[in-house]
Coordinates of C-alpha atoms and ligand atoms in Angstrom, one line a residue:
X1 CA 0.0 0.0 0.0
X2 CA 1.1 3.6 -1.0
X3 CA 3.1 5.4 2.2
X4 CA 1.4 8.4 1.0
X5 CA -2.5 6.9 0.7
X6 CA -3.7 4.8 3.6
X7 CA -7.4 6.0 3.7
X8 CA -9.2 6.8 1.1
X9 CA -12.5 8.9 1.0
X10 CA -15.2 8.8 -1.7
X11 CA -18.5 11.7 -2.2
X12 CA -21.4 10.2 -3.8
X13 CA -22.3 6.4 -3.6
X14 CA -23.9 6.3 -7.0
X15 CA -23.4 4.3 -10.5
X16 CA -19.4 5.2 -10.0
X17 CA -19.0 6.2 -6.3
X18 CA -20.3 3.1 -5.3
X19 CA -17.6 1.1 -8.0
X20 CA -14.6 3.5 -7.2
X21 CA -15.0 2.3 -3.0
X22 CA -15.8 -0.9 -3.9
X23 CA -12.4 -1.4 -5.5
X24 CA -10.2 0.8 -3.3
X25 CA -11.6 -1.7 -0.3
X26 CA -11.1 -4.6 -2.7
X27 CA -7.0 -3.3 -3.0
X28 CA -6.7 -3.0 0.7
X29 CA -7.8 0.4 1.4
X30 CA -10.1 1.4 4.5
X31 CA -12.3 3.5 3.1
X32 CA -15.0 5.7 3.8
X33 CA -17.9 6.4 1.7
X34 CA -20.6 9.5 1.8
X35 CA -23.7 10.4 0.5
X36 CA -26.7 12.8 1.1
X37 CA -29.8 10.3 2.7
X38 CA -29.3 7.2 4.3
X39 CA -31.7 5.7 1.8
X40 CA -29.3 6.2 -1.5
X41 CA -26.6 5.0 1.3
X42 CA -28.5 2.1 1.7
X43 CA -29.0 1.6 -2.5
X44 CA -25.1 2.0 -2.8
X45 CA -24.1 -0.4 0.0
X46 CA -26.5 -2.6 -1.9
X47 CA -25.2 -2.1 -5.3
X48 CA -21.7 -3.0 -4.0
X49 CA -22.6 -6.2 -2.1
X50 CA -24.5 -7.5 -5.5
X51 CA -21.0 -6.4 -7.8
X52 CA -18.7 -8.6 -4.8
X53 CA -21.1 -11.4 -5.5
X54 CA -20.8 -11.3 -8.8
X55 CA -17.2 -11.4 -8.5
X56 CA -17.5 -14.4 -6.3
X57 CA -19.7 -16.2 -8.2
X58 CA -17.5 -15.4 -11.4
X59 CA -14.4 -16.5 -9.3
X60 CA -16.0 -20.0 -8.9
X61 CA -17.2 -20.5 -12.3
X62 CA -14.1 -19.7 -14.0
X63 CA -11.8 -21.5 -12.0
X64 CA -10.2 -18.7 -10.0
X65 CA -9.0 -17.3 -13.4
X66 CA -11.5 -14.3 -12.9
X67 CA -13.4 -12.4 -10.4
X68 CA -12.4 -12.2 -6.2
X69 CA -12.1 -15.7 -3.8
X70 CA -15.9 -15.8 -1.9
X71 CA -13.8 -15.3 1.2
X72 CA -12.6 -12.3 0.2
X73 CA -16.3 -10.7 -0.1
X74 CA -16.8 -10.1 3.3
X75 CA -13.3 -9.0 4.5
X76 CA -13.9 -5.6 1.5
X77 CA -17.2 -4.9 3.1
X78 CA -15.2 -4.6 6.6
X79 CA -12.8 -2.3 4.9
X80 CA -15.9 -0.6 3.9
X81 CA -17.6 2.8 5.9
X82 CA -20.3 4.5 4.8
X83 CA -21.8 7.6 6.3
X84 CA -24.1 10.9 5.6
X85 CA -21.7 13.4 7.3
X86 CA -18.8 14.8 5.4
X87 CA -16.7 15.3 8.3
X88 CA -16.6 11.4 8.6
X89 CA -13.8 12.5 5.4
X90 CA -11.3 14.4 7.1
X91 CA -9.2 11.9 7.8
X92 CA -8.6 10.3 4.7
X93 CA -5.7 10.9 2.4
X94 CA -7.0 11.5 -0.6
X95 CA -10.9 12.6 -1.5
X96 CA -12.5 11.3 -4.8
X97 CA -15.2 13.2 -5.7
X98 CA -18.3 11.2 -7.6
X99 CA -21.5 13.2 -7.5
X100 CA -23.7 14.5 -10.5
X101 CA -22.1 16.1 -13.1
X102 CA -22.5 19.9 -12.9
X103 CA -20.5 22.3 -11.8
X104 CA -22.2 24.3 -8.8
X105 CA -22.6 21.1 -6.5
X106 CA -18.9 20.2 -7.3
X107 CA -18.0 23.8 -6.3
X108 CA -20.0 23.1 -3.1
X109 CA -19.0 20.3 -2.4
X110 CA -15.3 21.0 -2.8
X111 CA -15.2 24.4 -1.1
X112 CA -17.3 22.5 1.9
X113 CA -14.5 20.1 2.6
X114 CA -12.0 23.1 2.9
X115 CA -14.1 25.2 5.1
X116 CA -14.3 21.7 7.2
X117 CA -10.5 22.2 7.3
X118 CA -9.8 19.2 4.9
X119 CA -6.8 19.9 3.0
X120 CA -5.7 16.5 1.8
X121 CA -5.9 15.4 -2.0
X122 CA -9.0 15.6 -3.6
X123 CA -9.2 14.0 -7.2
X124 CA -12.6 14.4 -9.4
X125 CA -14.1 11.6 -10.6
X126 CA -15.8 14.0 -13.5
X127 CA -16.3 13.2 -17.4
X128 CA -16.1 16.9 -18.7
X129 CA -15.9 19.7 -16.5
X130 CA -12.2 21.6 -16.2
X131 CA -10.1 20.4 -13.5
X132 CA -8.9 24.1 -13.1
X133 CA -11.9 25.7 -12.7
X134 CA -12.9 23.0 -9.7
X135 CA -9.3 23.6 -8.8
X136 CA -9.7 26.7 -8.0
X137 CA -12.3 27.0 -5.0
X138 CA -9.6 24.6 -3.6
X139 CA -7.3 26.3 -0.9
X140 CA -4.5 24.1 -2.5
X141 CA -5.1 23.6 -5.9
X142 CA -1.6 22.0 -6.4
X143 CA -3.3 19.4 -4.6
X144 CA -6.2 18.7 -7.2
X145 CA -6.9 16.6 -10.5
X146 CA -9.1 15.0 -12.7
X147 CA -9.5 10.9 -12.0
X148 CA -11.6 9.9 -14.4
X149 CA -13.0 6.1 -13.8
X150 CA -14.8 3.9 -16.4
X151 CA -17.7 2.4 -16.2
X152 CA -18.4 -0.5 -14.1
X153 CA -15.5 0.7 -12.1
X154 CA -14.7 -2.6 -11.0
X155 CA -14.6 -4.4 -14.7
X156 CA -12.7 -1.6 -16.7
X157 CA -9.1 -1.3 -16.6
X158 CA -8.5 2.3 -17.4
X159 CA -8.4 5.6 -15.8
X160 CA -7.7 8.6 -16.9
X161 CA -5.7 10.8 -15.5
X162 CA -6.2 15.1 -16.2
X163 CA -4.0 17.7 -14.7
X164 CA -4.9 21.0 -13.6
X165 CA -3.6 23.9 -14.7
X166 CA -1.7 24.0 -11.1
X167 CA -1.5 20.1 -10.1
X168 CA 2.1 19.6 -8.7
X169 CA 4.3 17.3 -10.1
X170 CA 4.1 15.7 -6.9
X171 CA 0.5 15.1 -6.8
X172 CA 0.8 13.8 -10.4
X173 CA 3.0 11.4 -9.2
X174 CA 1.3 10.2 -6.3
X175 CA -2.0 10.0 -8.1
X176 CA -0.2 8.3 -10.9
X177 CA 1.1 5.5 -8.3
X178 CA -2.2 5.5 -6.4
X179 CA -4.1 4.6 -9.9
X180 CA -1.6 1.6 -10.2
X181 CA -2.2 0.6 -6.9
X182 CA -6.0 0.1 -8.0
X183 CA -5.2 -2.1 -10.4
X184 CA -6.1 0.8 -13.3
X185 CA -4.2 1.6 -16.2
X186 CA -3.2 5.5 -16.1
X187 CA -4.3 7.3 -19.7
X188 CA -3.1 10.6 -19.0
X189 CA -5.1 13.5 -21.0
X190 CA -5.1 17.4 -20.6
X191 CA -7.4 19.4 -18.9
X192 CA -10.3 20.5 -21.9
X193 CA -13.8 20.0 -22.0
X194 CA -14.2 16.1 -22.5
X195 CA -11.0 15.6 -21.7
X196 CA -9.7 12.7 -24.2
X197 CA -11.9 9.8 -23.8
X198 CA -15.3 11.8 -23.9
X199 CA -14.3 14.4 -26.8
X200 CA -14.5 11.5 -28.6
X201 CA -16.8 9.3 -26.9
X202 CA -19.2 11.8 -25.7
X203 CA -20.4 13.3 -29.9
X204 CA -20.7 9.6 -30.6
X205 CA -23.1 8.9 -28.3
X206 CA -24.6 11.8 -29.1
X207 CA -25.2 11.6 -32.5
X208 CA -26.2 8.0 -32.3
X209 CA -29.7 9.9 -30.4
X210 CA -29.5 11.9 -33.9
X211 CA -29.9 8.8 -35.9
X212 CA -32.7 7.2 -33.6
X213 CA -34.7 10.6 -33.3
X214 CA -34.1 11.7 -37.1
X215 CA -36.1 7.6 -38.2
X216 CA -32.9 6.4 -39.6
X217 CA -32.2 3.5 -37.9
X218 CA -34.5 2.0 -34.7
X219 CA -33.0 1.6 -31.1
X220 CA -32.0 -1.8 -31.4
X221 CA -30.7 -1.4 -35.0
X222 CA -28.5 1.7 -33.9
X223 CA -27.2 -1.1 -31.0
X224 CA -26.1 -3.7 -33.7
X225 CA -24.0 -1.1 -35.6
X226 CA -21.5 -1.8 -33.1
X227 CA -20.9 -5.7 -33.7
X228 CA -18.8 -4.6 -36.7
X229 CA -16.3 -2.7 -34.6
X230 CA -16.3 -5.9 -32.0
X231 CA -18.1 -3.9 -29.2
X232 CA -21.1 -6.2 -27.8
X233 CA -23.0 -3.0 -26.3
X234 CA -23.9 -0.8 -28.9
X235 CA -24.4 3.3 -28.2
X236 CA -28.3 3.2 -27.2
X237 CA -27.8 0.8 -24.9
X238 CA -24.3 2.1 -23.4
X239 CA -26.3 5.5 -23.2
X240 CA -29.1 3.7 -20.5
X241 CA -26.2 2.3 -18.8
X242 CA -24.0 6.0 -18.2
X243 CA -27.1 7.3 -17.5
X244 CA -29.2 9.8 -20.2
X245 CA -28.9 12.6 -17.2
X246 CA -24.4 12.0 -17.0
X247 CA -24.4 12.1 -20.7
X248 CA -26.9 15.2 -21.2
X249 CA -24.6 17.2 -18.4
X250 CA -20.9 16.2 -20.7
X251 CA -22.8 17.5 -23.8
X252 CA -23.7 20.9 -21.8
X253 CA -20.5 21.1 -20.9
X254 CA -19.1 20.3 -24.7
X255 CA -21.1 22.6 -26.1
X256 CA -20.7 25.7 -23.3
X257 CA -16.6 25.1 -23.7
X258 CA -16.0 23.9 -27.4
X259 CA -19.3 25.6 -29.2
X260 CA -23.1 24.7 -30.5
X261 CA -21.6 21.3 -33.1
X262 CA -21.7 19.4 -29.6
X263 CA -25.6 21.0 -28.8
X264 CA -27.4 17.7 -27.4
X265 CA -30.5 16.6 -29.6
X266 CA -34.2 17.8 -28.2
X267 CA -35.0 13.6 -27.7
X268 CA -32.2 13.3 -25.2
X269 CA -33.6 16.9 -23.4
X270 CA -37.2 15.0 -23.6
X271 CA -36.2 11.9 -22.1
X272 CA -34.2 13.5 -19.2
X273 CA -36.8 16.1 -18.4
X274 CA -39.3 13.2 -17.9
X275 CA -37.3 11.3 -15.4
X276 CA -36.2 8.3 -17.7
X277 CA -32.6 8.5 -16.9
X278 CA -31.7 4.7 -18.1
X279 CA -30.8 1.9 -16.4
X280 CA -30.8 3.6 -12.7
X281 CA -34.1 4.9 -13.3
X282 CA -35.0 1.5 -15.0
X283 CA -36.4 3.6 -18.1
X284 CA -34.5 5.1 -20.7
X285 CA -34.5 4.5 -24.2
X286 CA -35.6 1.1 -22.9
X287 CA -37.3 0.0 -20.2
X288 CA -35.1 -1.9 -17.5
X289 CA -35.8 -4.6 -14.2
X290 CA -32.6 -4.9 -12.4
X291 CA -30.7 -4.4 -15.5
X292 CA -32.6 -6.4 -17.6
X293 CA -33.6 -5.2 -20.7
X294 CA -37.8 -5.8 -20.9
X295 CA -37.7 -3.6 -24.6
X296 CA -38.1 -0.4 -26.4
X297 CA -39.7 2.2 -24.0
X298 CA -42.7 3.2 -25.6
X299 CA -42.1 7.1 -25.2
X300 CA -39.6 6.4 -27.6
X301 CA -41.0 4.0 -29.9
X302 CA -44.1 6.9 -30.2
X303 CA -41.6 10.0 -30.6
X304 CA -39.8 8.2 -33.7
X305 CA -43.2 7.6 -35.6
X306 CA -43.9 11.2 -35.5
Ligands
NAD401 N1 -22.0 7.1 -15.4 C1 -20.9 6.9 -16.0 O1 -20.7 6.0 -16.9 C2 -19.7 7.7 -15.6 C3 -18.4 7.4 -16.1 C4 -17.3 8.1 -15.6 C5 -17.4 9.2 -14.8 N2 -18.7 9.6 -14.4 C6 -18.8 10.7 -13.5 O2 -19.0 10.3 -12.2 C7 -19.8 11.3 -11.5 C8 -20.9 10.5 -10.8 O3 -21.7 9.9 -11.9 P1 -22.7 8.7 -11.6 O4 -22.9 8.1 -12.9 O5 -22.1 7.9 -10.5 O6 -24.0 9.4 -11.1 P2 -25.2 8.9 -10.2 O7 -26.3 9.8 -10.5 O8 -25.3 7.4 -10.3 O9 -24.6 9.2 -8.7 C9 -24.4 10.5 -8.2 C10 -24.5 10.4 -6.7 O10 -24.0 11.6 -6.1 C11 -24.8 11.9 -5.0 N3 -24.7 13.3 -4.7 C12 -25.2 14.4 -5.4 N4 -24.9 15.5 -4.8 C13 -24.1 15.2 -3.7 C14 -23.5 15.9 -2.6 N5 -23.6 17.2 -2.7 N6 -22.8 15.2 -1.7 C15 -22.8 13.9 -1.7 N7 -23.3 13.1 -2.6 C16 -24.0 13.8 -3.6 C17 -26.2 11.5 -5.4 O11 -27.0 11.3 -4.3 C18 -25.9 10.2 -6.2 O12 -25.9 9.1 -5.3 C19 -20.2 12.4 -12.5 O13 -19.2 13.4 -12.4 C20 -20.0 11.6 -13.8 O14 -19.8 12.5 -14.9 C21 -19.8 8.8 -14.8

């Protein structure tokens, strides 16, 4: 374990919170975990239990070749705290920072921890927003960058890794180590809207809604287009599993810092302002049961005959 990072602290126990303390217990790390109610608490503890079993089951089917020893399960969930109150944080070494994707509750949240007189590293887990401008509500922005997770955290063997305008070359370096130490494969990018992965990720997606809401191709067609580039989830479905509301937010952000070529399409604005945020919400573009995919949602299906 790093002689720098020996507790690690996470904000937000969502889709990616939940994943990124999941596998910081699963490397060793105590670990402490915070979110607003003690209901989404309870979802996110949930979440991670069902992702360890996984692993275990995975582990026995394969032989040991894959997933975690059953025994291990328990021992990660000890590792494991979870809590409402940020100033359960202070004493980590490191903060990784997983809320929704928008700026003013980052801003919030960030200048909150330093007003609670944390002034440890703090990483954000965001897709799009600039490092420097979260960066700087920080008292020691040399202390700050972008850690950028894939999703499911605990499958994808990436992360990238975006400096701030003012990140020392210290906390590069530490950061750098501590992503090794997760098991996670540094990709290092600059600090621009998108970043790397989602400037090109990100107007993909994107214009795969084009092609659904302009009739050219149906949901489950635009999903097949993949295969040919060897990718079993195709965009429509990878868009229900990000989450329609994470993916509207990176094109906001596209479009405010790169210009209008990255506007989002008025489908994606329709489906987000009626709640149907994907596989979380179990609707999207189709409708889900603990991430089962039941079919086309009909909001959808209607909205393309027009
Ligand atoms: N979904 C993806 O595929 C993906 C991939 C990489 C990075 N990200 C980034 O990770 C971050 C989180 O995304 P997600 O998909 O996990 O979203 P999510 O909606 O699943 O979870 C966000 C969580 O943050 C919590 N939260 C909101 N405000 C908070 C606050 N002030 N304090 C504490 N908790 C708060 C919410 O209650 C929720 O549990 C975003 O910045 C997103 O861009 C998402």
């Amino acid at each position: 374990m790093s002689t720098e990072i020996r507790k690690v602290g996470v904000v937000g126990i969502g889709l990616m919170g939940s994943g990124i303390a999941q596998v910081a217990a699963t490397r060793g790390f105590p670990t402490v975990v915070a979110d607003v109610t003690e209901e989404i608490v309870k979802r996110g503890t949930e979440r991670i239990r069902e992702s360890l079993q996984r692993l275990a089951e995975s582990h026995e089917k394969s032989g040991g070749k894959s997933g975690i020893p059953p025994q291990e399960k328990e021992k990660i969930l000890t590792r494991l705290e979870t809590t409402t109150e940020r100033a359960k944080l202070l004493d980590c070494d490191i903060l990784i920072e997983a809320i929704m994707e928008r700026e003013g509750p980052k801003i919030e949240l960030i200048s909150s921890m330093a007003e609670l007189g944390y002034r440890g590293l703090f990483v954000s887990n965001t897709s799009s927003i600039s490092i420097t401008r979260l960066a700087a509500v920080y008292p020691n922005p040399e202390k700050f960058m972008g850690m950028h997770f894939m999703n499911p955290v605990p499958l994808q063997p990436g992360c990238e890794l975006i400096r701030g305008f003012l990140t020392s070359d210290e906390t590069f370096e530490t950061v750098t180590s501590f992503c090794r130490e997760l098991g996670k494969e540094p990709i290092f990018a600059e600090d621009k809207a998108g970043f790397g992965i989602n400037r090109m990720f990100v107007p993909f997606l994107i214009e795969a809604v084009k092609v659904v809401e302009e009739g050219i191709m149906s949901c489950e067609d635009a999903d097949k287009t993949t295969l040919c580039l060897g990718h079993r989830m195709g965009p429509i479905s990878t868009l229900d599993y990000v989450g329609l509301d994470t993916t509207l937010a990176i094109a906001e952000v596209l479009e405010h810092d790169l210009g209008p070529g990255y506007k989002a399409p008025d489908l994606l604005y329709k489906l987000v302002a009626a709640g149907f945020y994907g596989v979380k919400s179990s609707k999207g573009f189709y409708l889900w049961d603990k991430g089962k995919k039941l079919g086309i949602n009909p909001a959808v299906a209607r909205y393309r005959r027009k």
